[in-house]
Coordinates of C-alpha atoms and ligand atoms in Angstrom, one line a residue:
X6 CA -133.2 -102.7 220.0
X7 CA -135.2 -104.7 217.5
X8 CA -134.4 -107.9 215.6
X9 CA -132.2 -109.5 218.2
X10 CA -134.6 -112.0 219.8
X11 CA -132.0 -114.8 219.1
X12 CA -129.2 -112.8 220.8
X13 CA -131.2 -112.2 223.9
X14 CA -131.7 -115.9 224.2
X15 CA -127.9 -116.5 223.9
X16 CA -127.5 -116.9 227.7
X17 CA -129.9 -119.9 227.5
X18 CA -128.6 -122.8 229.6
X19 CA -130.0 -125.2 226.9
X20 CA -127.4 -124.0 224.4
X21 CA -124.2 -125.9 224.0
X22 CA -120.9 -124.8 225.6
X23 CA -119.4 -123.5 222.3
X24 CA -122.5 -121.5 221.4
X25 CA -122.5 -119.9 224.8
X26 CA -118.7 -119.3 224.6
X27 CA -119.2 -117.3 221.4
X28 CA -122.4 -115.4 222.4
X29 CA -123.2 -115.3 226.1
X30 CA -123.2 -111.9 227.7
X31 CA -122.8 -110.1 224.3
X32 CA -125.2 -108.4 221.9
X33 CA -124.6 -106.0 219.0
X34 CA -123.8 -102.5 220.2
X35 CA -127.2 -100.7 220.4
X36 CA -125.9 -97.5 218.9
X37 CA -124.1 -98.9 215.9
X38 CA -124.8 -102.6 215.5
X39 CA -121.1 -103.3 216.0
X40 CA -121.0 -107.1 216.5
X41 CA -118.1 -107.0 219.0
X42 CA -118.6 -105.5 222.4
X43 CA -116.9 -102.1 222.4
X44 CA -113.9 -101.4 224.7
X45 CA -115.5 -98.6 226.7
X46 CA -112.5 -96.5 227.7
X47 CA -114.3 -94.4 230.3
X48 CA -113.9 -93.9 234.0
X49 CA -117.3 -92.3 234.5
X50 CA -120.8 -91.8 232.9
X51 CA -122.9 -88.7 232.5
X52 CA -126.0 -88.6 234.7
X53 CA -129.3 -86.9 233.8
X54 CA -130.1 -85.8 237.3
X55 CA -128.2 -86.6 240.5
X56 CA -128.3 -90.4 240.8
X57 CA -130.5 -90.8 237.7
X58 CA -128.4 -92.7 235.2
X59 CA -128.4 -95.7 232.9
X60 CA -127.2 -98.1 235.6
X61 CA -123.6 -97.0 235.2
X62 CA -122.2 -94.5 237.7
X63 CA -118.4 -95.1 238.1
X64 CA -116.2 -97.6 236.3
X65 CA -114.7 -99.3 239.3
X66 CA -118.2 -100.2 240.4
X67 CA -119.7 -101.1 237.0
X68 CA -118.4 -101.3 233.5
X69 CA -120.1 -102.5 230.3
X70 CA -117.1 -104.4 228.8
X71 CA -116.5 -106.0 232.1
X72 CA -120.2 -106.8 232.5
X73 CA -120.2 -108.7 229.2
X74 CA -117.2 -110.8 230.2
X75 CA -118.7 -111.5 233.7
X76 CA -121.9 -112.8 232.1
X77 CA -119.9 -114.8 229.5
X78 CA -117.8 -116.5 232.1
X79 CA -120.7 -117.2 234.4
X80 CA -122.5 -118.9 231.6
X81 CA -119.5 -121.1 230.8
X82 CA -119.2 -122.2 234.4
X83 CA -123.0 -122.7 234.7
X84 CA -123.0 -120.0 237.4
X85 CA -125.7 -117.4 238.2
X86 CA -123.1 -114.7 238.9
X87 CA -119.7 -113.7 237.6
X88 CA -117.1 -111.2 238.8
X89 CA -113.8 -110.3 237.1
X90 CA -110.6 -109.0 238.7
X91 CA -107.3 -107.7 237.6
X92 CA -105.5 -111.0 238.2
X93 CA -106.1 -114.5 239.5
X94 CA -104.5 -113.5 242.8
X95 CA -106.9 -110.6 243.1
X96 CA -109.9 -113.0 242.6
X97 CA -108.3 -115.4 245.1
X98 CA -107.7 -112.6 247.7
X99 CA -111.3 -111.4 247.4
X100 CA -112.6 -114.8 248.5
X101 CA -110.4 -114.7 251.6
X102 CA -111.2 -111.0 252.3
X103 CA -114.8 -112.1 252.9
X104 CA -113.6 -114.1 255.9
X105 CA -113.0 -112.8 259.5
X106 CA -110.1 -113.2 261.9
X107 CA -110.2 -116.6 263.5
X108 CA -111.9 -118.3 260.5
X109 CA -110.2 -121.4 259.2
X110 CA -109.6 -122.7 255.7
X111 CA -108.7 -126.3 254.8
X112 CA -106.5 -126.2 251.7
X113 CA -105.0 -128.7 249.3
X114 CA -101.3 -129.0 249.8
X115 CA -100.5 -128.9 246.0
X116 CA -101.6 -125.4 245.3
X117 CA -100.4 -122.6 243.0
X118 CA -97.4 -121.1 244.8
X119 CA -98.9 -117.6 244.8
X120 CA -102.1 -118.9 246.5
X121 CA -99.9 -120.5 249.2
X122 CA -98.0 -117.3 249.6
X123 CA -100.9 -114.9 249.9
X124 CA -102.6 -117.3 252.4
X125 CA -99.6 -117.8 254.7
X126 CA -97.8 -114.4 254.3
X127 CA -100.7 -112.0 253.9
X128 CA -104.0 -113.3 255.2
X129 CA -102.5 -115.2 258.1
X130 CA -101.4 -111.7 259.4
X131 CA -105.1 -110.8 259.6
X132 CA -105.9 -113.8 261.7
X133 CA -107.3 -116.2 259.1
X134 CA -106.0 -119.7 259.7
X135 CA -105.0 -122.2 257.0
X136 CA -104.3 -125.9 257.1
X137 CA -102.7 -127.7 254.1
X138 CA -103.6 -131.3 253.5
X139 CA -103.6 -133.8 250.7
X140 CA -107.0 -133.1 249.2
X141 CA -107.1 -136.4 247.3
X142 CA -107.3 -138.0 250.8
X143 CA -110.8 -137.5 252.0
X144 CA -110.0 -138.7 255.6
X145 CA -107.1 -136.2 255.8
X146 CA -109.4 -133.4 254.7
X147 CA -112.0 -134.4 257.3
X148 CA -109.4 -134.6 260.0
X149 CA -108.3 -131.0 259.2
X150 CA -111.7 -129.5 259.9
X151 CA -112.1 -127.4 263.1
X152 CA -115.2 -125.7 264.5
X153 CA -114.0 -122.5 262.8
X154 CA -113.6 -124.0 259.3
X155 CA -115.5 -121.8 256.8
X156 CA -113.9 -122.9 253.4
X157 CA -112.3 -125.8 251.7
X158 CA -109.9 -124.6 248.9
X159 CA -108.9 -127.1 246.3
X160 CA -107.2 -127.3 242.9
X161 CA -108.0 -130.2 240.6
X162 CA -106.0 -131.0 238.6
X163 CA -103.5 -129.5 241.0
X164 CA -100.4 -127.5 240.2
X165 CA -97.8 -128.9 239.4
X166 CA -98.5 -132.6 240.2
X167 CA -101.8 -132.9 238.4
X168 CA -103.4 -134.6 241.3
X169 CA -107.1 -135.2 241.0
X170 CA -109.4 -134.4 243.9
X171 CA -113.0 -135.8 244.0
X172 CA -114.9 -132.6 243.9
X173 CA -118.3 -134.3 244.5
X174 CA -117.0 -136.1 247.6
X175 CA -115.2 -133.0 249.0
X176 CA -118.4 -130.9 248.5
X177 CA -120.5 -133.5 250.3
X178 CA -118.1 -133.6 253.2
X179 CA -117.8 -129.8 253.5
X180 CA -121.5 -129.2 253.3
X181 CA -122.1 -131.7 256.1
X182 CA -119.9 -129.4 258.2
X183 CA -121.5 -126.2 257.0
X184 CA -118.4 -125.1 255.1
X185 CA -118.2 -123.9 251.5
X186 CA -116.0 -125.3 248.7
X187 CA -113.9 -123.2 246.4
X188 CA -112.3 -124.8 243.4
X189 CA -109.5 -123.1 241.5
X190 CA -110.5 -124.4 238.1
X191 CA -107.6 -122.7 236.2
X192 CA -106.0 -125.9 235.0
X193 CA -109.1 -127.5 233.6
X194 CA -111.0 -124.5 232.4
X195 CA -114.8 -124.7 232.1
X196 CA -114.4 -126.4 228.8
X197 CA -113.3 -129.6 230.6
X198 CA -114.7 -129.3 234.2
X199 CA -117.5 -127.3 235.8
X200 CA -117.1 -127.6 239.6
X201 CA -120.5 -126.0 240.4
X202 CA -122.2 -128.9 238.6
X203 CA -120.3 -131.2 240.9
X204 CA -121.4 -129.5 244.1
X205 CA -118.8 -126.9 244.7
X206 CA -120.0 -123.4 245.8
X207 CA -117.4 -121.1 244.2
X208 CA -115.1 -121.3 241.2
X209 CA -112.0 -119.1 240.9
X210 CA -109.9 -118.7 237.8
X211 CA -106.7 -117.1 236.7
X212 CA -108.1 -116.0 233.3
X213 CA -104.4 -115.4 232.5
X214 CA -104.2 -119.1 231.6
X215 CA -106.5 -121.2 229.4
X216 CA -109.4 -118.7 229.4
X217 CA -107.1 -116.0 228.0
X218 CA -105.1 -118.6 226.1
X219 CA -102.7 -116.2 224.2
X220 CA -100.3 -115.1 227.0
X221 CA -101.3 -111.5 226.5
X222 CA -103.4 -110.6 229.5
X223 CA -103.5 -111.1 233.3
X224 CA -106.9 -111.5 234.9
X225 CA -109.0 -113.4 237.3
X226 CA -112.7 -114.3 237.9
X227 CA -115.0 -115.6 240.6
X228 CA -118.1 -117.6 239.5
X229 CA -120.9 -118.7 241.9
X230 CA -124.6 -119.4 242.1
X231 CA -124.6 -118.6 245.8
X232 CA -126.3 -115.2 246.0
X233 CA -125.1 -114.3 249.5
X234 CA -121.5 -115.1 248.6
X235 CA -121.8 -113.2 245.3
X236 CA -123.1 -110.1 247.1
X237 CA -120.1 -110.2 249.5
X238 CA -117.6 -110.6 246.6
X239 CA -119.3 -107.9 244.6
X240 CA -119.1 -105.6 247.5
X241 CA -115.4 -106.4 247.9
X242 CA -114.8 -106.0 244.1
X243 CA -115.9 -102.4 244.4
X244 CA -114.7 -101.6 248.0
X245 CA -111.2 -103.1 247.5
X246 CA -111.0 -102.2 243.8
X247 CA -109.0 -104.9 242.2
X248 CA -110.9 -104.6 238.9
X249 CA -109.6 -105.4 235.4
X250 CA -109.2 -102.8 232.7
X251 CA -111.6 -102.6 229.7
X252 CA -109.1 -103.7 227.1
X253 CA -108.2 -106.8 229.2
X254 CA -111.9 -107.6 229.4
X255 CA -112.2 -107.3 225.6
X256 CA -109.2 -109.6 225.0
X257 CA -110.7 -112.2 227.4
X258 CA -114.1 -112.0 225.7
X259 CA -112.4 -112.6 222.4
X260 CA -110.5 -115.5 223.8
X261 CA -113.5 -117.4 225.2
X262 CA -114.9 -117.6 221.7
X263 CA -112.2 -120.2 220.8
X264 CA -111.8 -121.8 224.3
X265 CA -113.5 -125.1 223.4
X266 CA -111.4 -125.4 220.1
X267 CA -108.1 -124.6 221.8
X268 CA -108.7 -126.8 224.8
X269 CA -109.6 -129.7 222.5
X270 CA -106.3 -129.4 220.7
X271 CA -104.4 -128.9 224.0
X272 CA -105.8 -132.2 225.2
X273 CA -105.0 -134.1 222.0
X274 CA -101.4 -132.8 222.0
X275 CA -100.9 -133.5 225.7
X276 CA -102.2 -137.0 225.4
X277 CA -99.7 -137.8 222.6
X278 CA -96.8 -136.1 224.4
X279 CA -97.6 -137.8 227.7
X280 CA -97.6 -141.3 226.1
X281 CA -94.4 -140.5 224.3
X282 CA -92.6 -139.4 227.5
X283 CA -93.9 -142.4 229.4
X284 CA -92.2 -144.7 226.9
X285 CA -88.9 -142.6 226.9
X286 CA -86.0 -144.4 228.5
X287 CA -84.6 -141.2 230.1
X288 CA -87.9 -140.3 231.8
X289 CA -88.5 -141.6 235.3
X290 CA -92.0 -140.4 235.9
X291 CA -94.9 -138.8 234.0
X292 CA -97.8 -137.1 235.8
X293 CA -100.8 -136.8 233.5
X294 CA -104.4 -137.6 234.6
X295 CA -105.2 -139.0 231.1
X296 CA -102.8 -141.9 231.7
X297 CA -104.5 -145.0 233.0
X298 CA -101.7 -145.5 235.6
X299 CA -102.3 -142.0 237.1
X300 CA -103.9 -142.5 240.6
X301 CA -106.7 -140.0 239.8
X302 CA -107.5 -141.3 236.3
X303 CA -110.9 -142.8 237.2
X304 CA -112.1 -139.7 239.1
X305 CA -110.8 -137.4 236.3
X306 CA -112.7 -139.5 233.8
X307 CA -115.9 -139.0 235.9
X308 CA -115.6 -135.3 236.5
X309 CA -113.8 -133.9 233.5
X310 CA -114.6 -134.2 229.8
X311 CA -110.9 -134.2 228.8
X312 CA -107.6 -134.4 230.7
X313 CA -106.1 -131.0 229.8
X314 CA -102.9 -129.7 228.4
X315 CA -100.6 -129.8 231.5
X316 CA -98.1 -132.6 232.1
X317 CA -95.3 -132.8 234.7
X318 CA -92.4 -135.2 234.6
X319 CA -89.3 -136.3 236.4
X320 CA -86.1 -137.3 234.5
X321 CA -83.5 -139.9 235.4
X322 CA -80.4 -138.2 236.7
X323 CA -79.8 -135.1 238.9
X324 CA -81.3 -131.6 239.1
X325 CA -78.6 -130.1 236.9
X326 CA -79.7 -132.5 234.1
X327 CA -83.3 -131.4 234.5
X328 CA -82.2 -127.8 234.2
X329 CA -80.1 -128.6 231.1
X330 CA -83.1 -130.3 229.5
X331 CA -85.5 -127.4 230.3
X332 CA -83.0 -124.9 228.8
X333 CA -82.3 -126.9 225.6
X334 CA -85.8 -126.8 224.1
X335 CA -86.5 -124.8 220.9
X336 CA -90.3 -124.8 220.7
X337 CA -91.1 -125.2 224.4
X338 CA -90.2 -121.7 225.8
X339 CA -88.7 -121.6 229.3
X340 CA -91.3 -119.5 231.1
X341 CA -93.7 -119.4 234.0
X342 CA -97.4 -119.4 233.2
X343 CA -99.5 -121.9 231.2
X344 CA -102.6 -122.3 229.1
X345 CA -101.4 -120.3 226.1
X346 CA -101.4 -121.5 222.5
X347 CA -97.6 -121.7 222.6
X348 CA -95.9 -124.6 224.5
X349 CA -94.0 -123.7 227.7
X350 CA -91.6 -125.6 229.9
X351 CA -90.8 -124.7 233.5
X352 CA -89.1 -125.7 236.7
X353 CA -91.6 -125.3 239.5
X354 CA -89.2 -125.7 242.4
X355 CA -87.2 -122.6 241.4
X356 CA -90.0 -120.7 239.5
X357 CA -93.7 -120.9 240.2
X358 CA -93.4 -122.7 243.5
X359 CA -90.2 -121.0 244.8
X360 CA -92.1 -119.3 247.5
X361 CA -93.0 -122.6 249.2
X362 CA -90.3 -123.8 251.6
X363 CA -88.3 -126.8 250.3
X364 CA -89.4 -129.1 253.1
X365 CA -93.1 -128.2 252.5
X366 CA -92.6 -128.9 248.8
X367 CA -91.0 -132.3 249.4
X368 CA -93.7 -133.2 251.9
X369 CA -96.3 -132.5 249.2
X370 CA -94.4 -134.7 246.7
X371 CA -92.9 -131.8 244.6
X372 CA -89.4 -133.1 243.8
X373 CA -86.5 -130.6 243.1
X374 CA -86.1 -132.0 239.6
X375 CA -89.8 -131.9 238.6
X376 CA -90.4 -130.4 235.1
X377 CA -93.8 -128.9 234.1
X378 CA -95.1 -128.7 230.5
X379 CA -97.9 -126.5 229.3
X380 CA -98.5 -128.3 226.0
X381 CA -99.6 -125.8 223.3
X382 CA -101.6 -126.1 220.1
X383 CA -98.6 -126.6 217.7
X384 CA -98.1 -129.8 215.7
X385 CA -97.6 -132.7 218.1
X386 CA -94.8 -134.2 216.0
X387 CA -92.8 -131.0 216.4
X388 CA -93.3 -130.9 220.2
X389 CA -92.2 -134.5 220.5
X390 CA -89.1 -133.9 218.4
X391 CA -88.3 -130.8 220.5
X392 CA -88.5 -132.7 223.8
X393 CA -86.5 -135.7 222.4
X394 CA -83.7 -133.4 221.2
X395 CA -83.6 -131.6 224.5
X396 CA -83.5 -134.9 226.4
X397 CA -80.6 -136.0 224.2
X398 CA -78.7 -132.7 224.7
X399 CA -79.2 -132.9 228.5
X400 CA -77.2 -136.1 228.6
X401 CA -74.0 -134.2 228.1
X402 CA -72.9 -131.6 230.7
X403 CA -72.4 -128.1 229.4
Ligands
PLP522 C1 -101.6 -118.5 237.7 C2 -102.4 -119.1 238.7 C3 -103.0 -118.3 239.7 C4 -102.8 -116.9 239.8 O1 -103.3 -116.1 238.8 P1 -102.6 -114.7 238.3 O2 -103.5 -114.4 237.1 O3 -101.2 -115.0 237.9 O4 -102.7 -113.8 239.4 C5 -103.9 -119.0 240.5 N1 -104.1 -120.3 240.5 C6 -103.6 -121.1 239.5 C7 -103.9 -122.5 239.5 C8 -102.7 -120.5 238.6 O5 -102.1 -121.3 237.7

């Protein structure tokens, strides 16, 4: 293919994030010049001679649209290798599938509810052991290590309390004990935080969220520069088979092109909304790492280039009032998930985190009345007016 010297250099690490977001992993289709990577709807590939082919034999094992996405996401996280999966949970599970019975994982105690569920209800049955600790407390993390600890699993910012864990410090600690560090970077996205640059070994994403950004696809990814780990995960991707479909890969490739733009607007809007809520007389607490009074603010400033679009809050009054408020919004849709262009509002205790026992939730600081916002890219003034109106409506019982 001639005339595309520039394109082949598009994976260059010296290029900026937005340039790589638009170009990395992609080149004009060699047969037509189509600028967009085709959606190859095929399950198999014709071979010239038994086992003589163009590098593609079967679509669970290797797929060109998926390849492009894997390279693109690896470039965005500054990783040597990328693998994509059919969901964030499939990516998460793959990392644990690489462990053996008796192996131990130290986990943050403010994790996505589905991660907690698959760890405790699925992988615990196969003999993998999990300890949940406050990962913002380095001493607590250190005390949780055993001689069998193979992984430390953290989210920062965490879900739903937006706690900030010092990724550099955790990585140093884990490496001194020969354990690897996995960061679920779903909330920040690589546009704001690149854990591998901070010392982590593996990044996992639910690409359903900010990377997808339009609430129209479910997906997951694992990014790492550790070749041995990558080989194991790649083996599992094919052996277990939790691969994404070609159209989903295409949608995600299209999404990453605008990731930096979208995330910038998410951050701007969330900053305005958080400040407004903080000053609101009916709001008891606002959790947003961009607020100077947030306990993780300084660490967030050091390891993130923006504070993201997620906010959680507690209202004055009882749980019923919180539920009334959540149900009274017009622009914020009451729904699980996050990271899309449209604003969402949810109630973690009964929705995303319902699978965590109440006492565990309370121990981790997740109050029954906590409300979570995924601030979209609409006009900030409309979002504020919507929240204000819902707060007023929630004062009067239905
Ligand atoms: C949504 C989410 C997941 C799970 O991803 P799915 O794509 O829904 O399977 C994992 N971690 C975090 C932080 C999430 O928000």
